[in-house]
Tab-separated table of C-alpha atoms in Angstrom:
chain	number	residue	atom	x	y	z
A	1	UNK	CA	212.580	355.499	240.887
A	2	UNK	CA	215.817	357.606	242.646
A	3	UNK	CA	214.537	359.713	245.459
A	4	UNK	CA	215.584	362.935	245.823
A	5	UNK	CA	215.737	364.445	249.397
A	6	UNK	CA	216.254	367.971	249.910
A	7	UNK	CA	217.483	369.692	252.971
A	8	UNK	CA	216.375	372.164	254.896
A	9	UNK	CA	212.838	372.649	253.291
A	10	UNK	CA	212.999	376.565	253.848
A	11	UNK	CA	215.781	378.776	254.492
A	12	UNK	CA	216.290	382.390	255.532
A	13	UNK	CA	219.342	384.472	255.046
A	14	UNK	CA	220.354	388.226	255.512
A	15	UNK	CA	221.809	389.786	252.180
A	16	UNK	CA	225.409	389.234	251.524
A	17	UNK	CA	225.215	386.098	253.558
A	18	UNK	CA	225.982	382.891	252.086
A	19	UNK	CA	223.442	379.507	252.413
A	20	UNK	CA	224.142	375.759	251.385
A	21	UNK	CA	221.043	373.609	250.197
A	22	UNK	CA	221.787	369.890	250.271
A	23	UNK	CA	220.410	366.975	248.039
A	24	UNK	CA	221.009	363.092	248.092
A	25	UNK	CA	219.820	360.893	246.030
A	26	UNK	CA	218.732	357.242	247.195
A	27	UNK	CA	220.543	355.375	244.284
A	28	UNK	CA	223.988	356.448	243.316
A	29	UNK	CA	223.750	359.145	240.247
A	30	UNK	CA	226.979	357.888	238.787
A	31	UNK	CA	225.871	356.798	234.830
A	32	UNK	CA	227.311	354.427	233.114
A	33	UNK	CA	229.739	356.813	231.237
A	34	UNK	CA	230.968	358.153	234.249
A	35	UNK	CA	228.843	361.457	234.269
A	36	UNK	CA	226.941	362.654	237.194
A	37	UNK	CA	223.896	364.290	235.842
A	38	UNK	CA	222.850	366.302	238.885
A	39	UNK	CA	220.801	369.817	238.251
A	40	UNK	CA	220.109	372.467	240.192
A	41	UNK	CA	216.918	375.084	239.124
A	42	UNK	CA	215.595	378.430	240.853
A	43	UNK	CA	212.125	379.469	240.179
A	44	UNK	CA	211.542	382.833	241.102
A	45	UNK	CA	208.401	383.917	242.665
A	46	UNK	CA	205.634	383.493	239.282
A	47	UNK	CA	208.364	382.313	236.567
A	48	UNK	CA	209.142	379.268	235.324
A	49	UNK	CA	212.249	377.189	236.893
A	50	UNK	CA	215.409	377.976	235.304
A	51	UNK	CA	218.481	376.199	234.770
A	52	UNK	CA	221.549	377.027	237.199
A	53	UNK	CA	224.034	373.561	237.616
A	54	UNK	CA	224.427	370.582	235.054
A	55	UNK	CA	226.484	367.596	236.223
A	56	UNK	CA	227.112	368.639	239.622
A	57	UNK	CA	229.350	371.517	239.103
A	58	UNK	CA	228.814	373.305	235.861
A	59	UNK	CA	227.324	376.749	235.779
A	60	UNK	CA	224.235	376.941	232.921
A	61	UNK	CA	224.939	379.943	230.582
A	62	UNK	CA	224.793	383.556	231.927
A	63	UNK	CA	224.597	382.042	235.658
A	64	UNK	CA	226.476	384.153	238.313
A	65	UNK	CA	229.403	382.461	239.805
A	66	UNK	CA	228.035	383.179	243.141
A	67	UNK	CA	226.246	379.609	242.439
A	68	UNK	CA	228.603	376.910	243.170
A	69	UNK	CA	227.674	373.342	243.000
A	70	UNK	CA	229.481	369.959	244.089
A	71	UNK	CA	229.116	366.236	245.426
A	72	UNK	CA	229.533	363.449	243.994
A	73	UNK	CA	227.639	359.441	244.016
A	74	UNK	CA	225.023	360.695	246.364
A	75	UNK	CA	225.202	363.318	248.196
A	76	UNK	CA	225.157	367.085	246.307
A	77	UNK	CA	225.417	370.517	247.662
A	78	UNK	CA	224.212	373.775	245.927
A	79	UNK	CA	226.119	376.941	247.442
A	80	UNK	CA	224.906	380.233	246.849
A	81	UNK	CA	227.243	383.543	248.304
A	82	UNK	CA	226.766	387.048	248.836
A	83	UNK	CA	223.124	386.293	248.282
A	84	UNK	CA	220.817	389.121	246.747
A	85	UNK	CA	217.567	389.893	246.676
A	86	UNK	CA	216.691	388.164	243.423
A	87	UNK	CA	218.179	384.972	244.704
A	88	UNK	CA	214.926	384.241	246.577
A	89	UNK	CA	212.473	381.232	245.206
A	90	UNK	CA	212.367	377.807	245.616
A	91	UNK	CA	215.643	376.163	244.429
A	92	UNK	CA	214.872	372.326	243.048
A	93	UNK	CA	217.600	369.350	242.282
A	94	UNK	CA	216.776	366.818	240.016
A	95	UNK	CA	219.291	363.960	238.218
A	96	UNK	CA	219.129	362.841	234.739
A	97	UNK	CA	221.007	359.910	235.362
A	98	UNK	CA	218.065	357.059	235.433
A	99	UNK	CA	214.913	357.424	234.481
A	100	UNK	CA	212.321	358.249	235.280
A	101	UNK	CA	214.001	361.607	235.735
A	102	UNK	CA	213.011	362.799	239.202
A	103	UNK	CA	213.281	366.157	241.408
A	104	UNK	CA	213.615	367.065	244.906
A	105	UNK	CA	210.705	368.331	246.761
A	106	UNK	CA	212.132	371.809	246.992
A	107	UNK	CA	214.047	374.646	249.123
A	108	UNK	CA	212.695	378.000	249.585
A	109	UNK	CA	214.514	380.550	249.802
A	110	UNK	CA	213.727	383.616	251.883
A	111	UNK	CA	215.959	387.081	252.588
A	112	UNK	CA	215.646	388.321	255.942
B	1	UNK	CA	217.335	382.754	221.062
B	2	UNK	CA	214.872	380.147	221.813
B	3	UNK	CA	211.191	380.604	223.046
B	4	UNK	CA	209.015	378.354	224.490
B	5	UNK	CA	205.013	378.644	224.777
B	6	UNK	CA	202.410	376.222	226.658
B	7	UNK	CA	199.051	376.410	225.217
B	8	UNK	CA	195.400	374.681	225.382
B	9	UNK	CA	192.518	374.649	228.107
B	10	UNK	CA	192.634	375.791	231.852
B	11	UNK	CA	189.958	373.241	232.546
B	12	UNK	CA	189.320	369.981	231.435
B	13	UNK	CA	186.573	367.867	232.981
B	14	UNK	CA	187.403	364.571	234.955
B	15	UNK	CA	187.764	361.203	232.755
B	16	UNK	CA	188.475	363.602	229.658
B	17	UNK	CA	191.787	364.428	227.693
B	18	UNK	CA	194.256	367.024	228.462
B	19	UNK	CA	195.804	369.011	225.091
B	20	UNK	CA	198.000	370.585	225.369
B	21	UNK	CA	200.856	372.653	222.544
B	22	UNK	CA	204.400	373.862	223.107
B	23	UNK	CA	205.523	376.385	220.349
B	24	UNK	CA	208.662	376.497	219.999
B	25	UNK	CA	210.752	379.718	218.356
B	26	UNK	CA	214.218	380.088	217.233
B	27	UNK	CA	215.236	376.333	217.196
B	28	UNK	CA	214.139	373.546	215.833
B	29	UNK	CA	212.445	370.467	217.297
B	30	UNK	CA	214.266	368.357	215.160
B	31	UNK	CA	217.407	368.735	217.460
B	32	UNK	CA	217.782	368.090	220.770
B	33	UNK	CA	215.300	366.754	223.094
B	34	UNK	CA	211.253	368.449	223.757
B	35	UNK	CA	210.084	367.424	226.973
B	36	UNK	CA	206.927	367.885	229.813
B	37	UNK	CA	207.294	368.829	233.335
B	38	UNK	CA	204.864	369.286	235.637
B	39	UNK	CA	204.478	371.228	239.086
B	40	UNK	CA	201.422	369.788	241.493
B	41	UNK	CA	199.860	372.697	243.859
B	42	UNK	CA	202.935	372.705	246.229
B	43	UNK	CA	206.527	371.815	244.888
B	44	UNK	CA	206.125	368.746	243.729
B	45	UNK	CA	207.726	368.662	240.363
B	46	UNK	CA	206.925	365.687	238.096
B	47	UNK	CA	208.635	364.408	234.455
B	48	UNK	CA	206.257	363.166	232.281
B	49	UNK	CA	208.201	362.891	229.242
B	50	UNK	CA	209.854	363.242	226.144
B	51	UNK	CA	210.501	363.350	222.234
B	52	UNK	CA	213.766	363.547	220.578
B	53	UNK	CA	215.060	365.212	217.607
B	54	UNK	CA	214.074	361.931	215.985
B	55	UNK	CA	210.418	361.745	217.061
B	56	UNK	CA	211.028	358.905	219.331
B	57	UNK	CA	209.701	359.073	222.777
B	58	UNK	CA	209.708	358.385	226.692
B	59	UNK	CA	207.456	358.261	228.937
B	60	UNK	CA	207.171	358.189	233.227
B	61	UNK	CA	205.618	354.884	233.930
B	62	UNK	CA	203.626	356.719	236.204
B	63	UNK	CA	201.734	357.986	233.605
B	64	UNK	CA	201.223	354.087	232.489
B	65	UNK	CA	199.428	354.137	229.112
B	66	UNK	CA	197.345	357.628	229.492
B	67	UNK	CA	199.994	359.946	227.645
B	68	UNK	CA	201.184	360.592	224.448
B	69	UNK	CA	203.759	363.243	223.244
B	70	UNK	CA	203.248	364.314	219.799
B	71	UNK	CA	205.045	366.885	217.596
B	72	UNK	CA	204.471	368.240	214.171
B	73	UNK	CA	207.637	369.706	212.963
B	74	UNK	CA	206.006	371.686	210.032
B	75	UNK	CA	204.950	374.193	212.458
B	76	UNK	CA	207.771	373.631	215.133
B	77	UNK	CA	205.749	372.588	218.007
B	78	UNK	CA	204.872	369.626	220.050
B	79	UNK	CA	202.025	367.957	221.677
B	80	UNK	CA	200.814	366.342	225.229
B	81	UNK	CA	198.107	364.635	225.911
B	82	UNK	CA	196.887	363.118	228.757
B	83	UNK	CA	193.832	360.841	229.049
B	84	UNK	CA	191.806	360.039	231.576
B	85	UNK	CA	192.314	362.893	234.127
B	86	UNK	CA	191.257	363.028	237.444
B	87	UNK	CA	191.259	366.094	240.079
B	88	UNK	CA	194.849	364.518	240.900
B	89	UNK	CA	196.582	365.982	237.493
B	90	UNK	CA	195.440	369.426	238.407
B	91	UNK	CA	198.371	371.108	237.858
B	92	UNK	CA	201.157	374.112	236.184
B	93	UNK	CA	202.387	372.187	232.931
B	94	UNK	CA	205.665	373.150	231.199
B	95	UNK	CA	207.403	372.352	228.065
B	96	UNK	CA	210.926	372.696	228.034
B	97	UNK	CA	214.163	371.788	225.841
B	98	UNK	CA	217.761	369.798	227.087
B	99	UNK	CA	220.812	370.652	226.009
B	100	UNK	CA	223.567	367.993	226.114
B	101	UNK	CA	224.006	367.011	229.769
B	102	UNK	CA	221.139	368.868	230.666
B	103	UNK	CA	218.026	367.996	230.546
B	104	UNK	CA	215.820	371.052	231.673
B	105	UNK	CA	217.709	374.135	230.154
B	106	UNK	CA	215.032	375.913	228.727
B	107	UNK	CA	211.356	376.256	229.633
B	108	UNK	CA	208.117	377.692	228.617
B	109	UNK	CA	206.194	380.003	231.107
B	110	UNK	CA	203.884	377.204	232.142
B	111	UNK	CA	199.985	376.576	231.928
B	112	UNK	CA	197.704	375.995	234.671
B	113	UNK	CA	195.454	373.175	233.962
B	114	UNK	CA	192.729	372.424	236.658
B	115	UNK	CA	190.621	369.578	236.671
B	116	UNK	CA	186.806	369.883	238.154
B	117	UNK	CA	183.340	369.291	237.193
């Protein structure tokens, strides 16, 4: 199965700030069609996750562009600026490149 | 706009079956892929499958042979179920639908299941 390691476990940031949540994988997420199927989801204190990043970089419908992702092969990076209050949860990557599909163990996300 | 909602028991007994239903509203099951997630007490967030538009299906080999994922398209929803379950599958269960590169774009609100005596 491809591992999923998420860095830093927890995070806190002062509004308006701006925080970086990093993810590798332990096998290259590169398919064989070239794609890079690399997800990012928030779930928000008693919701379900929701969908933020596809393939690395592209923003899910009705996402703010204050979410930014990018990486490639490996190593991924979820940006989030001018954080607000309703940014706060536990942010999760996950690849849909091999299966099993497989997620990170989780960031959490905390406003000062 | 479509809805997704987890249903069945909040406790099952060990070395019984977990049932579980997703009803799905304003799409149909017969597009796109239908598939379980689940999230252990902690973060730990777990596939456990699929069924496409075409009622063929995928499974975690973690699960080995104890699931099945069902759907009945007549009444839009699909089915999990889970055999042989110990304290360790205690845990939130969600149903949720990919769309094209995606494969988690929209869930259902969850459903606890805990396993005890």
């Amino acid at each position: 199965d491809v591992v999923m390691t998420q860095t830093p476990v927890s995070l806190s940031v002062s509004l308006g700030g701006q925080v970086s949540i990093s993810c590798r994988s332990s096998q290259s997420l590169v398919h064989n069609n070239g794609n890079t199927y690399l997800s990012w989801y928030l779930q928000k204190p008693g919701q379900s996750p929701q969908l933020l990043i596809y393939k690395v970089s592209n923003r899910f419908s009705g996402i703010s562009d204050r979410f930014s992702g990018s990486g490639s092969g490996t190593d991924f990076t979820l940006k989030i600026s001018r954080v607000e209050p309703d940014d706060l949860g536990v942010y999760y990557c996950g690849q849909g490149t091999q299966y099993p599909l497989t997620f990170g163990s989780g960031t959490k996300l905390e406003i000062k | 706009e479509v809805q997704l909602q987890e249903s069945g028991p909040g406790l099952v007994k060990p070395s019984q079956s977990l049932s579980l239903t997703c009803s799905v509203t304003g799409y149909s099951i017969t597009s796109n892929y239908w598939g379980w997630i689940r999230k252990f007490p902690g973060n730990k967030m777990e596939w456990m499958g699929y069924i496409s538009y075409s009622g063929s299906t995928s499974y975690n080999p973690s699960l080995k042979s104890r699931i099945s994922i069902t759907r009945d398209t007549s009444k839009n929803q699909f089915f999990l179920q889970l055999n042989s379950v110990t304290t360790e599958d205690t845990a939130t269960y969600y149903c949720a639908r990919g769309q094209g590169a995606a494969p988690f774009a929209y869930w259902g609100q969850g459903t606890l299941v805990t396993v005890s005596s």
